[in-house]
Coordinates of C-alpha atoms and ligand atoms in Angstrom, one line a residue:
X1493 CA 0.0 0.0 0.0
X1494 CA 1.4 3.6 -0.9
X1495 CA 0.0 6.3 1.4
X1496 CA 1.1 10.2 0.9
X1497 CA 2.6 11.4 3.9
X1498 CA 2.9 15.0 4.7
X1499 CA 6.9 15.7 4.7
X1500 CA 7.0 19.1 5.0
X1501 CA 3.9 21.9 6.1
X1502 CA 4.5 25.5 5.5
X1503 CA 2.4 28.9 5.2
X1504 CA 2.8 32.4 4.9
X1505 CA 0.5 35.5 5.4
X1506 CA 1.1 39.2 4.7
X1507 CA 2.0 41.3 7.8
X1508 CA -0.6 44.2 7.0
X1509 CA -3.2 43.2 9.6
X1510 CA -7.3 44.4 8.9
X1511 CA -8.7 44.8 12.6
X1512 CA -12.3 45.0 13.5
X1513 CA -11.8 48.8 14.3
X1514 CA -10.0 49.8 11.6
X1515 CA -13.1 48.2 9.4
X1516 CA -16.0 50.4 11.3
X1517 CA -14.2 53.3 9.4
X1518 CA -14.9 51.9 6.2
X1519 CA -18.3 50.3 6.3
X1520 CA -20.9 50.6 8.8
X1521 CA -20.2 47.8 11.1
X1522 CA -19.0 46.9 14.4
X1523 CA -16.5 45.0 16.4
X1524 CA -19.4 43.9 18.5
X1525 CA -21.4 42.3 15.2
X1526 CA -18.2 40.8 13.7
X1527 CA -16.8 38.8 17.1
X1528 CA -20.8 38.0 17.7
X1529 CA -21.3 36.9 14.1
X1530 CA -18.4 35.5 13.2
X1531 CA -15.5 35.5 15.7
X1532 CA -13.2 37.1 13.7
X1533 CA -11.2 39.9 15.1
X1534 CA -8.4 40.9 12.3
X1535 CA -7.6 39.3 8.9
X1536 CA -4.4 40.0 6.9
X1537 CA -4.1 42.0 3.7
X1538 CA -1.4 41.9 0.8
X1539 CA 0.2 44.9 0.2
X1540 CA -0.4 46.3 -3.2
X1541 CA 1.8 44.3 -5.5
X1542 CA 1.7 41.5 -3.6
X1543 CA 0.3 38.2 -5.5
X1544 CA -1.5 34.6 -4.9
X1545 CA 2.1 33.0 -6.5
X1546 CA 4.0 35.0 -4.0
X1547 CA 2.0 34.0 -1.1
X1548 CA 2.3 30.5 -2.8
X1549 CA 6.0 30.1 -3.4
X1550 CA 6.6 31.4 0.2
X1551 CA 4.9 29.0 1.8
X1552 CA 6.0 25.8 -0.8
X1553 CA 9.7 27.4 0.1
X1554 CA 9.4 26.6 3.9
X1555 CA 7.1 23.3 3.1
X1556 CA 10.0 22.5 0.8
X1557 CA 13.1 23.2 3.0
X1558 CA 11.3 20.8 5.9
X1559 CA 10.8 17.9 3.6
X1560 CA 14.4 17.6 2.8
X1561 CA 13.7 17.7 -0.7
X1562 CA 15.3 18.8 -3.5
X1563 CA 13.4 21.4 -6.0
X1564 CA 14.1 19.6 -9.2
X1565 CA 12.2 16.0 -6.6
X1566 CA 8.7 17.5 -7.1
X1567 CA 7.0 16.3 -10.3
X1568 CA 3.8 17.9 -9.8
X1569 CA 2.5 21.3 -8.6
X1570 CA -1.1 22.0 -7.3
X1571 CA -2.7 25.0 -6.6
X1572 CA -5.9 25.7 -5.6
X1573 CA -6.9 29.1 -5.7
X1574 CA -9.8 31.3 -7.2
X1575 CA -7.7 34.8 -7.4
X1576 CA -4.8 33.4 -9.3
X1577 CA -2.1 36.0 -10.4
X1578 CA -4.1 36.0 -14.3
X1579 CA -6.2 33.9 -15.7
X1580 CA -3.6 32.0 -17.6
X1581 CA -1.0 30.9 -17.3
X1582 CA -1.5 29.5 -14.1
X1583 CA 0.0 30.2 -11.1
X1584 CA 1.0 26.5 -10.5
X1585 CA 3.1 27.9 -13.5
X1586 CA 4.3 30.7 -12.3
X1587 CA 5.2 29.1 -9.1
X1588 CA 7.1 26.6 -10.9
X1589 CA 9.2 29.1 -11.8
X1590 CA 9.4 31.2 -8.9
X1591 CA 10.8 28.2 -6.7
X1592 CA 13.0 26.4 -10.1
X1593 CA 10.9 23.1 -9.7
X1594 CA 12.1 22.3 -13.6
X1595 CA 11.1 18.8 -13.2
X1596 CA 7.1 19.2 -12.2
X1597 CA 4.1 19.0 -14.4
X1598 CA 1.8 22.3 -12.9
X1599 CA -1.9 23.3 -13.0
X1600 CA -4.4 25.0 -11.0
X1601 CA -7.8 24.0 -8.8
X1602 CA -10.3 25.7 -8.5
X1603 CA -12.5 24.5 -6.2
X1604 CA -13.5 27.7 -3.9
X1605 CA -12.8 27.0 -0.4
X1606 CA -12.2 23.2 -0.9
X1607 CA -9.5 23.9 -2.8
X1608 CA -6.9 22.8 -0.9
X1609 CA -8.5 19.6 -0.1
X1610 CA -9.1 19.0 -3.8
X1611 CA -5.7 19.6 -4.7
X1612 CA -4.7 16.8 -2.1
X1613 CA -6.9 14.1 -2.9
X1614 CA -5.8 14.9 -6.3
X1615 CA -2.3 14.4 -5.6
X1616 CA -2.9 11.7 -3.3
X1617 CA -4.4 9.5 -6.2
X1618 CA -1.5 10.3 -8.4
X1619 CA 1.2 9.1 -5.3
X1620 CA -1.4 6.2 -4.9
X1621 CA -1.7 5.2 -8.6
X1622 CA 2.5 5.3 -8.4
X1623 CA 2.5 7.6 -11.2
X1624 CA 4.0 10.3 -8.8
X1625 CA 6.2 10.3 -5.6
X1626 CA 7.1 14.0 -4.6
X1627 CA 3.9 16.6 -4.9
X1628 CA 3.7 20.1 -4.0
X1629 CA 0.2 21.2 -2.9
X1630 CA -0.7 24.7 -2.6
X1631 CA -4.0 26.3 -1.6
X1632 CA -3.4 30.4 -1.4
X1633 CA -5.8 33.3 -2.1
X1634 CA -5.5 37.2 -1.8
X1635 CA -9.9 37.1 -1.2
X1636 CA -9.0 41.0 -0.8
X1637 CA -8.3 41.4 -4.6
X1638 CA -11.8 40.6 -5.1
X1639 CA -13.5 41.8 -2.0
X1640 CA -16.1 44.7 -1.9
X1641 CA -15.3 46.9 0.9
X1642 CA -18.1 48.9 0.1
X1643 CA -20.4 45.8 1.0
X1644 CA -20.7 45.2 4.8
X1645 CA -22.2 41.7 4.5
X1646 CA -19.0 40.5 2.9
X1647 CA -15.5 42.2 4.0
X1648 CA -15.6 42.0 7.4
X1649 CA -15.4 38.0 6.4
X1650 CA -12.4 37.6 4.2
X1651 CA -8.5 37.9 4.3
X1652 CA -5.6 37.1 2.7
X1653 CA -3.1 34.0 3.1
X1654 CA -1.8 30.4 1.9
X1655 CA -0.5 27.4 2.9
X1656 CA 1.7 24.5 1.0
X1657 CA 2.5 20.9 2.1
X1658 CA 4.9 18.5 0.5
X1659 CA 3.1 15.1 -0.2
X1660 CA 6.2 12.0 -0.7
X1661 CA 5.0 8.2 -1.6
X1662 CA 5.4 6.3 2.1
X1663 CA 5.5 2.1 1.9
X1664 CA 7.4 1.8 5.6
X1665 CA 4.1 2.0 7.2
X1666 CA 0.6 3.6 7.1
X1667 CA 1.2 7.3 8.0
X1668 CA -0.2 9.8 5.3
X1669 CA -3.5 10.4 4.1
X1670 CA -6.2 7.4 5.1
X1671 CA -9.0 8.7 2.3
X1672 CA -10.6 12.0 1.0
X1673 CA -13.9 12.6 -0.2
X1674 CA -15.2 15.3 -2.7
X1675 CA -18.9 16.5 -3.7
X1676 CA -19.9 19.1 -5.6
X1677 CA -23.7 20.7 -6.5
X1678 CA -23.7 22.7 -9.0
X1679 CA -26.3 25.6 -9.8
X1680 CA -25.8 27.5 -6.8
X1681 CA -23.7 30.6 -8.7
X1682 CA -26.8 33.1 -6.8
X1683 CA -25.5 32.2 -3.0
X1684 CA -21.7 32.6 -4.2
X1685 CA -19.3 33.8 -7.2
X1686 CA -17.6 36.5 -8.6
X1687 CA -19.5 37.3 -11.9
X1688 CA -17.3 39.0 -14.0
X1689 CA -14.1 38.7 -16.1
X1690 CA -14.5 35.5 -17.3
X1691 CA -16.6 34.3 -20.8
X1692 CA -20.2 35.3 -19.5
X1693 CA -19.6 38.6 -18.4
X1694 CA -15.8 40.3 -20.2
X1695 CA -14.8 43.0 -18.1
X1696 CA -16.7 46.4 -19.5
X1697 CA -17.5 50.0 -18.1
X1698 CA -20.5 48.4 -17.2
X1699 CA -19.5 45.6 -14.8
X1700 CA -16.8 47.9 -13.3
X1701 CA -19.7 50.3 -12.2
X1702 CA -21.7 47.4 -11.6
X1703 CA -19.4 45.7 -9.3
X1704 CA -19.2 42.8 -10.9
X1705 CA -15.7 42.3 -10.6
X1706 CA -16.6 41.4 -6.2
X1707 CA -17.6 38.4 -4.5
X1708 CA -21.5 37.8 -4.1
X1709 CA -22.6 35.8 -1.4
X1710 CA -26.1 35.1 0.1
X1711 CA -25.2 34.5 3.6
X1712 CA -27.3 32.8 5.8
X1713 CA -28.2 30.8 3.0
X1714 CA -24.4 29.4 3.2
X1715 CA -24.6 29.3 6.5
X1716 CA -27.2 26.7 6.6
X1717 CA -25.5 24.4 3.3
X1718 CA -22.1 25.1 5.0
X1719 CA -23.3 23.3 8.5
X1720 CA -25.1 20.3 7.2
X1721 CA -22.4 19.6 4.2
X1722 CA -19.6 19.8 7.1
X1723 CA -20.8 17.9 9.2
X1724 CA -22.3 15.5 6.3
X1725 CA -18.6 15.1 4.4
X1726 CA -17.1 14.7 8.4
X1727 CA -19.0 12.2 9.4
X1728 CA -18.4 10.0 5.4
X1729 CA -14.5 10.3 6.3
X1730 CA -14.8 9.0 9.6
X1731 CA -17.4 6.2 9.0
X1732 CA -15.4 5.4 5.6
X1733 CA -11.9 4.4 8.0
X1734 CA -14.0 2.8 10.5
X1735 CA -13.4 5.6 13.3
X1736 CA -15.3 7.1 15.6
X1737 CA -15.8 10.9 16.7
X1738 CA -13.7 10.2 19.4
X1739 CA -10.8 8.3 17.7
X1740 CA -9.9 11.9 16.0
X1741 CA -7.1 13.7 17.8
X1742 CA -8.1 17.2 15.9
X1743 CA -10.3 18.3 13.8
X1744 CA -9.0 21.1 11.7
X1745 CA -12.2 22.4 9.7
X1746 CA -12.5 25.2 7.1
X1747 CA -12.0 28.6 8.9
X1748 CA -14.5 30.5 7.8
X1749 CA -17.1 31.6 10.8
X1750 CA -16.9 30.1 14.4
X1751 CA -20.2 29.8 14.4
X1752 CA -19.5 27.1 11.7
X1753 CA -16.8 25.4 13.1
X1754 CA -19.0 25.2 16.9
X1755 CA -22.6 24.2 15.2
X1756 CA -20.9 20.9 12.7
X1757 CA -18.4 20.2 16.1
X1758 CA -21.9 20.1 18.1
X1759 CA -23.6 17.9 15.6
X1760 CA -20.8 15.3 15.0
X1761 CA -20.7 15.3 18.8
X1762 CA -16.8 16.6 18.7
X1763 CA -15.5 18.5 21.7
X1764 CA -14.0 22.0 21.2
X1765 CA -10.9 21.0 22.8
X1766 CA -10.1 18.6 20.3
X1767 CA -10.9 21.5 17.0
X1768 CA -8.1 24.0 16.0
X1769 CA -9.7 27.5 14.9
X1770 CA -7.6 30.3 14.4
X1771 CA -10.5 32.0 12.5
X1772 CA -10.4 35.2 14.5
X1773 CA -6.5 36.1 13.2
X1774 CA -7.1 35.6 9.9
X1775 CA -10.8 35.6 9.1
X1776 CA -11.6 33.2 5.9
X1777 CA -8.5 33.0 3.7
X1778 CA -10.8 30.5 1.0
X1779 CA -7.8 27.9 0.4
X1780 CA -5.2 29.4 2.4
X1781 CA -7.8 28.2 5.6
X1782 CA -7.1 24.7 5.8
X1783 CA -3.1 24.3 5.0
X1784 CA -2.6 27.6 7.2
X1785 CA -4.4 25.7 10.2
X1786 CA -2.7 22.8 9.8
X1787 CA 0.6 24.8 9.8
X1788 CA 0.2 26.1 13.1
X1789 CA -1.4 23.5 14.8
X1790 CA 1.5 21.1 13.7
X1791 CA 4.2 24.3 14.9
X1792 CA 2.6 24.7 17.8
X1793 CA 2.3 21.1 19.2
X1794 CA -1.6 20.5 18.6
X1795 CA -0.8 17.9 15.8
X1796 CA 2.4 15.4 16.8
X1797 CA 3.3 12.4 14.7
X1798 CA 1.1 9.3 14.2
X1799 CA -2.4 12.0 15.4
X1800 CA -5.3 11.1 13.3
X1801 CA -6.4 14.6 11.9
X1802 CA -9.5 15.2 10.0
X1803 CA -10.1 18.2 7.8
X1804 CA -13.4 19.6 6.1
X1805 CA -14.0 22.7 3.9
X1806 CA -17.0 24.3 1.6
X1807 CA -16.7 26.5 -0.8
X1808 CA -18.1 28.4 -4.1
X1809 CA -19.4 25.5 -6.6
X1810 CA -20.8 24.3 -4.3
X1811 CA -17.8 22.0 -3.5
X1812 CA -17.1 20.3 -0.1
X1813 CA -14.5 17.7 1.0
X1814 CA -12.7 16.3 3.3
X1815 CA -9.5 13.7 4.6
X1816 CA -8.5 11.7 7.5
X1817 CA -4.8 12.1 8.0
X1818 CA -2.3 9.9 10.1
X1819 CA 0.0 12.9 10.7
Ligands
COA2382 C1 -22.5 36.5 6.8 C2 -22.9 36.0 8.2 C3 -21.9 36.3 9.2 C4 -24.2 36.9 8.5 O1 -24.7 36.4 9.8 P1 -26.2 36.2 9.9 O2 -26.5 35.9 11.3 O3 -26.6 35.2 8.9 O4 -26.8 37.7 9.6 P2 -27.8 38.1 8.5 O5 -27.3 37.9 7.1 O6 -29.1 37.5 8.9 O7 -27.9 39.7 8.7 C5 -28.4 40.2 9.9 C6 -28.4 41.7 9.8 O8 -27.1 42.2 10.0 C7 -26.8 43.2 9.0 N1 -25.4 43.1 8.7 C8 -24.7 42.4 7.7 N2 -23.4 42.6 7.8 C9 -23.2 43.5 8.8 C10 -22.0 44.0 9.3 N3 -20.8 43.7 8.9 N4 -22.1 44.8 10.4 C11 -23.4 45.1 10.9 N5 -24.5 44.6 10.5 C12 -24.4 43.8 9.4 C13 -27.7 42.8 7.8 O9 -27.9 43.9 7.0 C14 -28.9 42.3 8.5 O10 -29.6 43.5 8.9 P3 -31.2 43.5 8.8 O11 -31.7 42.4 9.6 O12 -31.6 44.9 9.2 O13 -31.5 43.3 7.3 C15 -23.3 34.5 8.1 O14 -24.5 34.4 7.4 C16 -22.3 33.7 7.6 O15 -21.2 33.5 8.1 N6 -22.5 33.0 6.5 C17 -21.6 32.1 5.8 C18 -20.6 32.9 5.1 C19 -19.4 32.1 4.6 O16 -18.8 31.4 5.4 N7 -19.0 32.3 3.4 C20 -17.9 31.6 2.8 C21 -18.1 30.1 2.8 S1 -16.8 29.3 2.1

């Protein structure tokens, strides 16, 4: 049996920081609402300048430099992302070149907020298939590049940030990923997308002054899809390795709203103790959520080796997944 073992975690997030405060001069809001709402107290924000491949390539460089590996081992790079630098080439590409991996094949996800999880049970069947041993998989989004901070009901929510872990084919024993599960439902564009700049709707005077070119999200309608799909895609990857709730040592879920995180931990019967959030640093950083999480709660001691570690995420699409991990 081949399993994917995670040799090296890494992430990166710009150092401008977006408080709750410094948003009440912008939009009519509060730090009160936010925490209440949504627990988040800052998120962090590129510099102008600044792009996805950046935040990408810095945090593949320290996944990278902890694996041991050598750039020209990795023979595939995966990013998910939905604000990649342009729309082609990709920024798999781009980060290619950025970090001299001349030996990978390179190519984008995009999966919304799942994305990093799609990327890794994409790589995970090419290092199970044997067609691949070293993968770099990214997830990494600038969410401000597309935010509306003229729209209340959406930027207090967002910020900027990625992640990167090095996947290497393990036959000593059964640590790496145990499965990963993917659904998607499509015709749900009204409760989440960014209209604009693609085939339907070219970028014109009239989608600028439209505000096309923002992210357009029906909230508590998400809300609601985002707690039964979490829990629902949870519960597959535990029941699919024979687990149970309590078998998990942490459950590292998309970062997107506390409220989230508490309601799918209450109804898979999952104590808080045993969930990493880190939501209120960082707010939802779309597919930099996940691989950021798991960076610090592997840093700072929550995640040792052999822990079973489940992740979830939801995004645009819809698209939801998740993995069970033997760290
Ligand atoms: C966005 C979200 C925090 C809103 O919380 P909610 O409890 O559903 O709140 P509602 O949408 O019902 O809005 C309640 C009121 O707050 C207001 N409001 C919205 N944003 C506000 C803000 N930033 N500050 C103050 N008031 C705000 C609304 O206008 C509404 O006012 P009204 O009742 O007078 O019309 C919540 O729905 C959510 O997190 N949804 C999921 C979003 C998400 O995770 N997206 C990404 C998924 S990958």
């Amino acid at each position: 049996m081949i399993y994917s073992k995670i040799a090296g975690i890494g992430s990166f997030v710009p150092e401008k920081v977006l408080t709750n405060e410094e948003l009440c001069n912008i939009v009519d809001t509060s730090d009160e609402w936010i925490t209440s709402r949504t627990g988040i107290k800052e998120r962090r924000i590129a510099e102008k300048g600044l792009t996805t491949s950046d935040i990408a390539a810095a945090a593949a460089k320290k996944a990278l430099d902890i694996s041991g590996l050598k750039p020209e081992d990795i023979e595939l790079i995966l990013v998910g992302t939905i604000t990649p630098d342009m729309i082609f080439p990709s920024t798999a590409c781009i980060v290619q070149d950025k970090l001299g991996l001349k030996n990978a094949a390179a190519f984008d996800i995009s999966a919304g907020c799942s994305g990093f999880i799609y990327s890794l049970s994409v790589a995970d069947s090419f290092i199970k298939s044997g067609k691949y041993k070293n993968i770099l998989v990214i997830g990494a989004d600038l969410l401000s590049r597309i935010t509306d901070y003229e729209d209340r009901s959406t930027c207090v929510l967002f910020g900027d940030g990625g992640g990167a872990a090095v996947l290497t084919a393990n036959i000593q024993n059964n640590r790496g990923i145990l499965s990963t599960h993917m659904h998607s439902k499509g015709g749900h564009d009204d409760i989440l997308m960014l209209k604009a700049g693609g085939s339907l709707m070219p970028a014109s005077l009239e989608s600028v002054n439209g505000r096309e070119h923002y992210i357009k999200m029906k909230g508590s309608e998400l809300f609601r899809y985002a707690v039964n799909y979490l829990k629902d895609i949870a519960q597959e990857a535990i029941d699919f390795n024979g687990l149970k709730p309590e078998d998990i040592d942490l459950f590292v879920p998309h970062q997107a709203n506390v409220r989230i995180i508490e309601a799918t931990a209450k109804k898979l019967k999952f104590p808080m103790e045993r969930v990493f959030v880190n939501v209120e640093k960082y707010g939802n950083t779309s597919s930099g959520s996940i691989p950021i999480a798991l960076d610090e709660a592997y840093k700072s001691g929550r995640i040792k080796e052999n822990d079973i570690v489940l992740i979830d995420a939801i995004g645009a699409g819809l698209t939801w997944a998740s993995s069970i991990i033997r760290w």
